[in-house]
């Protein structure tokens, strides 16, 4: 598979796209074409194991850069935790994506990418992965890249702005994972990382890479969720249409789903469920895409005012709003409604939602029609956002987090200091 760049004339392999992260002129890499899988694959999917399904789905996208055996090994290391579909009520089902090491769905993409990157880095050399995080990405990347040969990770997180649980996940591993606590905001952390990439002199001294969902090796493996969900739901469908609601921030997860649909996976429509950061919702509504500054909400992993994967969606749909709208329905939910949603679903169905899943569930409920089967993705374990859940459900237990023995380095919001940390082994 070759990858094109959304902004420039550039054609690269999967390996080059993974190593580069971002394309020339800041463009995103997109697959040059999307292959259909044979009808027999969907007819027999319930007889295949998860690793076979994911390997078949991902193979066309990595061919030329990995062997099929390598892909299969990577996939089996990536999918070493369950992704069960559970029935909640009527035609509403949930796909729980929180059974990985950091209890949020980014574990799959982070693991897959770390294994690819480690194979692509030349023997004997080393790549330093820089990642700025508001919480969830950092923990998934820390665990996904821990002890992976040839890779060092520097995670920048804003002091006092991540939950104790997230801090524990980023600072407890040590080894090749270094957590830098910046006296500043998430935007400051992100600015430091961007500066490191644009400062070419630094790139000559160390090989730098990034691990957010702009990287093809992090967003594409998320395709597998949709195939695995279909496998589990297939016998329930019997002629009914499947509609899937995805709590969305940077839109990496839903974009992977849209690609799966193009490959022939029978999902009728997606709901892009947003919190108050609803730039995409307004785009569907008005046809105008107007990025905004992000606002803080309870579902903070979706606090994105300018979703980076929007560019990939535009590319996939040839900038045709009507075709986008035929596949994606919009939805937006406030914080207050999010708490209500957690309360309601627990009282009626005894299922505890996290704030992100609550947005996803509400989006599904708003759009699900008779004779459709509904699925929403639960992207984090409620425990990960327990202080929000407790506001909705006062009896929800709060866990003590013991940060003793955890290692982090405190630093000022200073580029010079950051460079020192990058250059010290
Ligand atoms: C990252 C994240 C999201 C948003 O996913 P995107 O791919 O950025 O749209 C939703 N929920 C949780 C818990 C996340 O960590």
mmCIF file of C-alpha atoms in Angstrom, residues 8-349:
data_model
loop_
_atom_site.group_PDB
_atom_site.id
_atom_site.type_symbol
_atom_site.label_atom_id
_atom_site.label_comp_id
_atom_site.label_asym_id
_atom_site.label_seq_id
_atom_site.Cartn_x
_atom_site.Cartn_y
_atom_site.Cartn_z
ATOM 1 C CA UNK A 8 1.310 17.858 -0.765
ATOM 2 C CA UNK A 9 2.430 15.728 -3.696
ATOM 3 C CA UNK A 10 4.007 12.926 -1.717
ATOM 4 C CA UNK A 11 3.770 9.148 -1.990
ATOM 5 C CA UNK A 12 5.235 7.022 0.798
ATOM 6 C CA UNK A 13 5.161 3.455 2.114
ATOM 7 C CA UNK A 14 3.568 2.409 5.411
ATOM 8 C CA UNK A 15 7.049 2.288 6.911
ATOM 9 C CA UNK A 16 7.890 5.830 5.803
ATOM 10 C CA UNK A 17 4.488 7.119 6.926
ATOM 11 C CA UNK A 18 5.015 5.569 10.369
ATOM 12 C CA UNK A 19 8.535 6.950 10.739
ATOM 13 C CA UNK A 20 7.590 10.423 9.484
ATOM 14 C CA UNK A 21 4.373 10.762 11.499
ATOM 15 C CA UNK A 22 3.288 13.959 9.808
ATOM 16 C CA UNK A 23 3.722 14.455 6.056
ATOM 17 C CA UNK A 24 5.273 17.331 4.121
ATOM 18 C CA UNK A 25 3.554 20.713 4.620
ATOM 19 C CA UNK A 26 1.924 19.332 7.752
ATOM 20 C CA UNK A 27 -0.373 17.038 5.725
ATOM 21 C CA UNK A 28 -1.723 13.698 6.918
ATOM 22 C CA UNK A 29 -1.019 10.385 5.245
ATOM 23 C CA UNK A 30 -4.008 8.553 3.809
ATOM 24 C CA UNK A 31 -4.136 5.168 2.039
ATOM 25 C CA UNK A 32 -4.051 5.618 -1.725
ATOM 26 C CA UNK A 33 -6.990 3.204 -2.123
ATOM 27 C CA UNK A 34 -9.206 1.156 0.161
ATOM 28 C CA UNK A 35 -9.549 -2.497 -0.806
ATOM 29 C CA UNK A 36 -12.802 -4.444 -0.465
ATOM 30 C CA UNK A 37 -12.549 -7.689 1.445
ATOM 31 C CA UNK A 38 -14.233 -10.675 -0.250
ATOM 32 C CA UNK A 39 -17.859 -11.426 0.680
ATOM 33 C CA UNK A 40 -16.739 -14.830 1.986
ATOM 34 C CA UNK A 41 -14.742 -13.068 4.718
ATOM 35 C CA UNK A 42 -17.882 -11.448 6.124
ATOM 36 C CA UNK A 43 -19.900 -14.636 5.643
ATOM 37 C CA UNK A 44 -17.440 -16.667 7.692
ATOM 38 C CA UNK A 45 -16.232 -14.054 10.126
ATOM 39 C CA UNK A 46 -17.735 -15.776 13.180
ATOM 40 C CA UNK A 47 -15.545 -18.812 12.492
ATOM 41 C CA UNK A 48 -12.312 -16.808 12.468
ATOM 42 C CA UNK A 49 -10.333 -15.914 15.567
ATOM 43 C CA UNK A 50 -9.671 -12.272 16.442
ATOM 44 C CA UNK A 51 -6.042 -12.308 15.363
ATOM 45 C CA UNK A 52 -6.952 -13.747 11.945
ATOM 46 C CA UNK A 53 -9.671 -11.134 11.473
ATOM 47 C CA UNK A 54 -7.421 -8.220 12.402
ATOM 48 C CA UNK A 55 -4.544 -9.548 10.318
ATOM 49 C CA UNK A 56 -6.774 -9.930 7.243
ATOM 50 C CA UNK A 57 -8.205 -6.427 7.671
ATOM 51 C CA UNK A 58 -4.845 -4.727 8.205
ATOM 52 C CA UNK A 59 -2.743 -6.670 5.728
ATOM 53 C CA UNK A 60 -3.413 -4.516 2.626
ATOM 54 C CA UNK A 61 -2.380 -1.399 4.569
ATOM 55 C CA UNK A 62 1.043 -2.659 5.650
ATOM 56 C CA UNK A 63 1.946 -4.889 2.691
ATOM 57 C CA UNK A 64 5.386 -3.952 1.400
ATOM 58 C CA UNK A 65 6.589 -2.748 4.807
ATOM 59 C CA UNK A 66 5.949 -5.819 6.981
ATOM 60 C CA UNK A 67 5.647 -9.508 6.138
ATOM 61 C CA UNK A 68 2.337 -11.195 6.864
ATOM 62 C CA UNK A 69 4.035 -13.187 9.649
ATOM 63 C CA UNK A 70 5.358 -9.993 11.231
ATOM 64 C CA UNK A 71 1.906 -8.428 11.041
ATOM 65 C CA UNK A 72 0.343 -11.478 12.639
ATOM 66 C CA UNK A 73 2.876 -11.366 15.504
ATOM 67 C CA UNK A 74 2.273 -7.658 16.059
ATOM 68 C CA UNK A 75 -1.494 -8.141 15.971
ATOM 69 C CA UNK A 76 -1.413 -10.983 18.493
ATOM 70 C CA UNK A 77 0.695 -8.881 20.873
ATOM 71 C CA UNK A 78 -1.663 -5.949 20.325
ATOM 72 C CA UNK A 79 -4.939 -7.797 20.895
ATOM 73 C CA UNK A 80 -3.920 -9.619 24.041
ATOM 74 C CA UNK A 81 -6.921 -8.295 25.975
ATOM 75 C CA UNK A 82 -10.652 -8.795 25.315
ATOM 76 C CA UNK A 83 -12.994 -6.356 23.530
ATOM 77 C CA UNK A 84 -16.411 -7.736 24.451
ATOM 78 C CA UNK A 85 -19.749 -6.577 23.072
ATOM 79 C CA UNK A 86 -22.360 -6.546 25.835
ATOM 80 C CA UNK A 87 -26.097 -6.243 25.510
ATOM 81 C CA UNK A 88 -27.525 -3.476 27.700
ATOM 82 C CA UNK A 89 -31.225 -3.211 26.782
ATOM 83 C CA UNK A 90 -33.524 -3.526 23.749
ATOM 84 C CA UNK A 91 -31.360 -3.077 20.667
ATOM 85 C CA UNK A 92 -28.563 -1.249 22.476
ATOM 86 C CA UNK A 93 -25.141 -2.847 22.845
ATOM 87 C CA UNK A 94 -21.803 -1.597 24.093
ATOM 88 C CA UNK A 95 -18.315 -2.463 22.878
ATOM 89 C CA UNK A 96 -15.997 -2.195 25.879
ATOM 90 C CA UNK A 97 -12.598 -0.995 24.776
ATOM 91 C CA UNK A 98 -11.165 -0.578 28.262
ATOM 92 C CA UNK A 99 -9.726 -3.969 29.117
ATOM 93 C CA UNK A 100 -6.149 -3.024 28.157
ATOM 94 C CA UNK A 101 -3.397 -2.001 30.582
ATOM 95 C CA UNK A 102 -4.428 1.667 30.886
ATOM 96 C CA UNK A 103 -8.185 1.045 30.739
ATOM 97 C CA UNK A 104 -8.769 3.219 27.674
ATOM 98 C CA UNK A 105 -9.074 2.347 24.011
ATOM 99 C CA UNK A 106 -5.792 3.963 22.958
ATOM 100 C CA UNK A 107 -3.902 0.910 24.227
ATOM 101 C CA UNK A 108 -4.452 -0.974 20.963
ATOM 102 C CA UNK A 109 -3.105 1.774 18.715
ATOM 103 C CA UNK A 110 -0.173 2.568 21.015
ATOM 104 C CA UNK A 111 0.933 -1.055 21.219
ATOM 105 C CA UNK A 112 0.572 -1.655 17.500
ATOM 106 C CA UNK A 113 2.550 1.458 16.668
ATOM 107 C CA UNK A 114 5.367 0.672 19.115
ATOM 108 C CA UNK A 115 5.877 -2.780 17.561
ATOM 109 C CA UNK A 116 5.911 -1.336 14.033
ATOM 110 C CA UNK A 117 8.276 1.479 14.952
ATOM 111 C CA UNK A 118 10.704 -0.862 16.681
ATOM 112 C CA UNK A 119 10.910 -2.957 13.493
ATOM 113 C CA UNK A 120 11.362 0.106 11.301
ATOM 114 C CA UNK A 121 14.124 1.749 13.341
ATOM 115 C CA UNK A 122 17.498 0.657 11.996
ATOM 116 C CA UNK A 123 19.367 -1.921 14.043
ATOM 117 C CA UNK A 124 21.695 -0.349 16.572
ATOM 118 C CA UNK A 125 20.061 3.067 16.403
ATOM 119 C CA UNK A 126 17.432 4.577 18.619
ATOM 120 C CA UNK A 127 14.338 6.691 18.180
ATOM 121 C CA UNK A 128 13.035 9.111 20.777
ATOM 122 C CA UNK A 129 9.251 9.393 20.839
ATOM 123 C CA UNK A 130 7.959 12.723 22.133
ATOM 124 C CA UNK A 131 4.397 12.959 23.290
ATOM 125 C CA UNK A 132 2.444 15.780 24.905
ATOM 126 C CA UNK A 133 -0.615 14.637 26.796
ATOM 127 C CA UNK A 134 -3.596 15.838 28.779
ATOM 128 C CA UNK A 135 -3.695 12.368 30.373
ATOM 129 C CA UNK A 136 -4.975 9.443 28.324
ATOM 130 C CA UNK A 137 -2.555 9.446 25.403
ATOM 131 C CA UNK A 138 0.469 9.601 27.697
ATOM 132 C CA UNK A 139 -0.571 6.613 29.752
ATOM 133 C CA UNK A 140 -1.406 4.479 26.702
ATOM 134 C CA UNK A 141 1.873 5.405 25.009
ATOM 135 C CA UNK A 142 3.856 4.717 28.226
ATOM 136 C CA UNK A 143 2.411 1.235 28.520
ATOM 137 C CA UNK A 144 2.396 0.525 24.792
ATOM 138 C CA UNK A 145 6.074 1.440 24.388
ATOM 139 C CA UNK A 146 7.464 0.140 27.712
ATOM 140 C CA UNK A 147 10.537 -2.075 27.215
ATOM 141 C CA UNK A 148 10.282 -1.897 23.429
ATOM 142 C CA UNK A 149 13.753 -2.149 21.967
ATOM 143 C CA UNK A 150 15.248 0.847 20.184
ATOM 144 C CA UNK A 151 12.699 3.341 21.506
ATOM 145 C CA UNK A 152 12.895 5.946 24.248
ATOM 146 C CA UNK A 153 9.775 7.863 25.240
ATOM 147 C CA UNK A 154 9.510 11.354 26.729
ATOM 148 C CA UNK A 155 6.028 12.208 27.949
ATOM 149 C CA UNK A 156 5.193 15.815 28.761
ATOM 150 C CA UNK A 157 2.217 16.379 31.006
ATOM 151 C CA UNK A 158 0.911 19.557 32.629
ATOM 152 C CA UNK A 159 1.526 19.775 36.385
ATOM 153 C CA UNK A 160 -1.607 19.376 38.479
ATOM 154 C CA UNK A 161 -3.868 18.838 35.460
ATOM 155 C CA UNK A 162 -3.913 15.049 35.092
ATOM 156 C CA UNK A 163 -5.738 12.728 37.489
ATOM 157 C CA UNK A 164 -3.644 10.836 40.102
ATOM 158 C CA UNK A 165 -4.550 7.627 38.303
ATOM 159 C CA UNK A 166 -3.275 8.929 34.968
ATOM 160 C CA UNK A 167 -0.127 10.233 36.659
ATOM 161 C CA UNK A 168 0.480 6.829 38.187
ATOM 162 C CA UNK A 169 0.167 5.178 34.783
ATOM 163 C CA UNK A 170 2.722 7.543 33.247
ATOM 164 C CA UNK A 171 5.262 7.620 36.066
ATOM 165 C CA UNK A 172 5.309 4.091 37.479
ATOM 166 C CA UNK A 173 7.115 2.284 34.658
ATOM 167 C CA UNK A 174 10.581 3.825 34.440
ATOM 168 C CA UNK A 175 13.023 2.100 32.090
ATOM 169 C CA UNK A 176 12.723 3.573 28.594
ATOM 170 C CA UNK A 177 9.738 5.727 29.651
ATOM 171 C CA UNK A 178 10.453 9.159 31.097
ATOM 172 C CA UNK A 179 7.681 11.397 32.420
ATOM 173 C CA UNK A 180 8.317 15.147 32.403
ATOM 174 C CA UNK A 181 5.974 17.229 34.536
ATOM 175 C CA UNK A 182 5.805 20.676 32.995
ATOM 176 C CA UNK A 183 4.955 23.744 35.037
ATOM 177 C CA UNK A 184 2.407 24.869 32.437
ATOM 178 C CA UNK A 185 -0.698 23.844 30.504
ATOM 179 C CA UNK A 186 -1.327 21.078 27.962
ATOM 180 C CA UNK A 187 -0.936 23.675 25.212
ATOM 181 C CA UNK A 188 2.531 24.525 26.579
ATOM 182 C CA UNK A 189 3.492 20.831 26.481
ATOM 183 C CA UNK A 190 2.285 20.554 22.907
ATOM 184 C CA UNK A 191 4.153 23.717 21.914
ATOM 185 C CA UNK A 192 7.413 22.305 23.333
ATOM 186 C CA UNK A 193 7.003 19.115 21.303
ATOM 187 C CA UNK A 194 6.202 21.034 18.126
ATOM 188 C CA UNK A 195 9.248 23.225 18.671
ATOM 189 C CA UNK A 196 11.457 20.156 19.031
ATOM 190 C CA UNK A 197 10.227 18.858 15.679
ATOM 191 C CA UNK A 198 10.679 22.103 13.839
ATOM 192 C CA UNK A 199 14.182 22.686 15.208
ATOM 193 C CA UNK A 200 16.126 20.761 12.583
ATOM 194 C CA UNK A 201 19.422 20.869 14.456
ATOM 195 C CA UNK A 202 17.927 18.707 17.182
ATOM 196 C CA UNK A 203 16.604 16.240 14.620
ATOM 197 C CA UNK A 204 20.187 15.785 13.399
ATOM 198 C CA UNK A 205 21.368 14.741 16.840
ATOM 199 C CA UNK A 206 18.510 12.420 17.741
ATOM 200 C CA UNK A 207 15.924 10.633 15.656
ATOM 201 C CA UNK A 208 12.552 11.967 16.772
ATOM 202 C CA UNK A 209 9.121 10.489 16.342
ATOM 203 C CA UNK A 210 5.628 11.237 17.635
ATOM 204 C CA UNK A 211 2.827 8.965 18.763
ATOM 205 C CA UNK A 212 -0.518 10.703 18.429
ATOM 206 C CA UNK A 213 -3.392 9.705 16.155
ATOM 207 C CA UNK A 214 -1.979 11.566 13.183
ATOM 208 C CA UNK A 215 0.377 8.586 12.889
ATOM 209 C CA UNK A 216 -1.016 5.938 10.512
ATOM 210 C CA UNK A 217 0.341 3.142 12.698
ATOM 211 C CA UNK A 218 -1.683 4.414 15.628
ATOM 212 C CA UNK A 219 -5.011 5.148 13.981
ATOM 213 C CA UNK A 220 -5.353 2.315 11.437
ATOM 214 C CA UNK A 221 -5.265 -0.621 13.904
ATOM 215 C CA UNK A 222 -8.372 0.874 15.516
ATOM 216 C CA UNK A 223 -10.206 -0.498 12.469
ATOM 217 C CA UNK A 224 -10.118 -3.884 14.124
ATOM 218 C CA UNK A 225 -12.626 -2.865 16.823
ATOM 219 C CA UNK A 226 -15.359 -2.594 14.246
ATOM 220 C CA UNK A 227 -14.624 -5.975 12.676
ATOM 221 C CA UNK A 228 -14.506 -7.650 16.097
ATOM 222 C CA UNK A 229 -17.777 -5.991 17.110
ATOM 223 C CA UNK A 230 -19.470 -7.146 13.896
ATOM 224 C CA UNK A 231 -18.301 -10.697 14.523
ATOM 225 C CA UNK A 232 -20.018 -10.653 17.917
ATOM 226 C CA UNK A 233 -23.198 -8.886 16.747
ATOM 227 C CA UNK A 234 -23.728 -10.652 13.450
ATOM 228 C CA UNK A 235 -26.290 -13.177 14.622
ATOM 229 C CA UNK A 236 -28.360 -10.405 16.227
ATOM 230 C CA UNK A 237 -28.594 -8.449 12.996
ATOM 231 C CA UNK A 238 -30.658 -10.785 10.785
ATOM 232 C CA UNK A 239 -31.555 -8.167 8.216
ATOM 233 C CA UNK A 240 -31.455 -5.195 10.589
ATOM 234 C CA UNK A 241 -29.089 -2.307 9.974
ATOM 235 C CA UNK A 242 -26.160 -1.676 12.291
ATOM 236 C CA UNK A 243 -25.507 1.828 13.592
ATOM 237 C CA UNK A 244 -22.389 2.622 15.628
ATOM 238 C CA UNK A 245 -21.866 5.633 17.891
ATOM 239 C CA UNK A 246 -18.280 6.722 18.531
ATOM 240 C CA UNK A 247 -17.329 9.227 21.267
ATOM 241 C CA UNK A 248 -15.046 11.475 19.248
ATOM 242 C CA UNK A 249 -12.327 14.035 19.906
ATOM 243 C CA UNK A 250 -9.565 13.965 17.336
ATOM 244 C CA UNK A 251 -11.697 11.640 15.140
ATOM 245 C CA UNK A 252 -8.992 8.968 14.739
ATOM 246 C CA UNK A 253 -11.193 6.194 16.037
ATOM 247 C CA UNK A 254 -14.224 7.019 13.874
ATOM 248 C CA UNK A 255 -12.041 7.527 10.785
ATOM 249 C CA UNK A 256 -10.737 3.985 11.240
ATOM 250 C CA UNK A 257 -14.367 2.836 11.365
ATOM 251 C CA UNK A 258 -15.204 4.689 8.161
ATOM 252 C CA UNK A 259 -12.332 2.888 6.446
ATOM 253 C CA UNK A 260 -13.647 -0.463 7.723
ATOM 254 C CA UNK A 261 -17.046 0.404 6.224
ATOM 255 C CA UNK A 262 -15.388 1.161 2.867
ATOM 256 C CA UNK A 263 -13.844 -2.303 3.017
ATOM 257 C CA UNK A 264 -17.335 -3.726 2.991
ATOM 258 C CA UNK A 265 -18.001 -4.087 6.711
ATOM 259 C CA UNK A 266 -21.800 -3.856 7.046
ATOM 260 C CA UNK A 267 -22.162 -0.793 9.245
ATOM 261 C CA UNK A 268 -24.987 1.361 7.953
ATOM 262 C CA UNK A 269 -24.156 4.625 9.703
ATOM 263 C CA UNK A 270 -21.920 6.141 12.354
ATOM 264 C CA UNK A 271 -22.777 8.720 14.974
ATOM 265 C CA UNK A 272 -19.931 11.130 15.744
ATOM 266 C CA UNK A 273 -20.711 11.878 19.380
ATOM 267 C CA UNK A 274 -19.158 15.111 20.667
ATOM 268 C CA UNK A 275 -19.152 16.873 24.016
ATOM 269 C CA UNK A 276 -19.377 20.686 23.931
ATOM 270 C CA UNK A 277 -16.352 20.712 21.640
ATOM 271 C CA UNK A 278 -18.666 20.262 18.696
ATOM 272 C CA UNK A 279 -16.833 21.677 15.695
ATOM 273 C CA UNK A 280 -17.734 18.594 13.635
ATOM 274 C CA UNK A 281 -21.380 18.653 14.674
ATOM 275 C CA UNK A 282 -21.604 22.222 13.424
ATOM 276 C CA UNK A 283 -19.862 21.279 10.205
ATOM 277 C CA UNK A 284 -22.518 18.642 9.508
ATOM 278 C CA UNK A 285 -25.215 21.118 10.410
ATOM 279 C CA UNK A 286 -24.022 24.152 8.468
ATOM 280 C CA UNK A 287 -21.467 22.852 5.969
ATOM 281 C CA UNK A 288 -18.847 25.183 7.441
ATOM 282 C CA UNK A 289 -15.839 23.780 9.215
ATOM 283 C CA UNK A 290 -14.767 26.356 11.804
ATOM 284 C CA UNK A 291 -12.129 25.132 14.291
ATOM 285 C CA UNK A 292 -12.527 26.568 17.778
ATOM 286 C CA UNK A 293 -10.461 26.820 20.931
ATOM 287 C CA UNK A 294 -11.139 23.753 23.049
ATOM 288 C CA UNK A 295 -13.177 24.044 26.223
ATOM 289 C CA UNK A 296 -12.684 21.819 29.287
ATOM 290 C CA UNK A 297 -15.399 19.194 29.854
ATOM 291 C CA UNK A 298 -15.948 16.052 31.946
ATOM 292 C CA UNK A 299 -15.062 13.879 28.950
ATOM 293 C CA UNK A 300 -11.675 15.563 28.676
ATOM 294 C CA UNK A 301 -10.080 13.135 26.231
ATOM 295 C CA UNK A 302 -12.480 14.616 23.672
ATOM 296 C CA UNK A 303 -11.706 18.269 24.375
ATOM 297 C CA UNK A 304 -10.548 19.026 20.868
ATOM 298 C CA UNK A 305 -11.626 22.144 19.038
ATOM 299 C CA UNK A 306 -9.837 21.332 15.769
ATOM 300 C CA UNK A 307 -10.007 17.558 15.219
ATOM 301 C CA UNK A 308 -6.853 16.605 13.340
ATOM 302 C CA UNK A 309 -8.420 13.697 11.466
ATOM 303 C CA UNK A 310 -11.041 15.952 9.875
ATOM 304 C CA UNK A 311 -8.586 16.314 7.021
ATOM 305 C CA UNK A 312 -8.614 12.561 6.483
ATOM 306 C CA UNK A 313 -12.421 12.480 6.463
ATOM 307 C CA UNK A 314 -12.563 15.280 3.891
ATOM 308 C CA UNK A 315 -10.108 13.360 1.757
ATOM 309 C CA UNK A 316 -12.037 10.085 2.041
ATOM 310 C CA UNK A 317 -15.267 11.813 0.969
ATOM 311 C CA UNK A 318 -13.765 14.072 -1.649
ATOM 312 C CA UNK A 319 -14.955 17.099 0.354
ATOM 313 C CA UNK A 320 -18.538 16.198 -0.446
ATOM 314 C CA UNK A 321 -20.716 17.179 2.511
ATOM 315 C CA UNK A 322 -23.696 15.134 1.331
ATOM 316 C CA UNK A 323 -21.689 11.919 1.183
ATOM 317 C CA UNK A 324 -20.196 12.648 4.607
ATOM 318 C CA UNK A 325 -23.723 13.161 5.932
ATOM 319 C CA UNK A 326 -24.966 9.916 4.445
ATOM 320 C CA UNK A 327 -22.422 7.991 6.548
ATOM 321 C CA UNK A 328 -22.062 10.145 9.676
ATOM 322 C CA UNK A 329 -24.740 11.600 11.941
ATOM 323 C CA UNK A 330 -23.835 14.416 14.318
ATOM 324 C CA UNK A 331 -24.433 14.686 18.022
ATOM 325 C CA UNK A 332 -23.374 16.936 20.903
ATOM 326 C CA UNK A 333 -23.897 16.713 24.682
ATOM 327 C CA UNK A 334 -23.212 19.173 27.524
ATOM 328 C CA UNK A 335 -21.543 18.304 30.838
ATOM 329 C CA UNK A 336 -24.798 18.522 32.725
ATOM 330 C CA UNK A 337 -26.462 16.144 30.274
ATOM 331 C CA UNK A 338 -23.462 13.829 30.584
ATOM 332 C CA UNK A 339 -24.031 13.460 34.339
ATOM 333 C CA UNK A 340 -27.757 12.856 33.712
ATOM 334 C CA UNK A 341 -26.909 10.196 31.173
ATOM 335 C CA UNK A 342 -24.619 8.337 33.617
ATOM 336 C CA UNK A 343 -27.358 8.517 36.276
ATOM 337 C CA UNK A 344 -30.151 7.347 33.979
ATOM 338 C CA UNK A 345 -28.351 4.444 32.399
ATOM 339 C CA UNK A 346 -27.273 3.203 35.810
ATOM 340 C CA UNK A 347 -30.714 3.558 37.370
ATOM 341 C CA UNK A 348 -32.519 1.919 34.474
ATOM 342 C CA UNK A 349 -30.007 -0.698 33.325
#
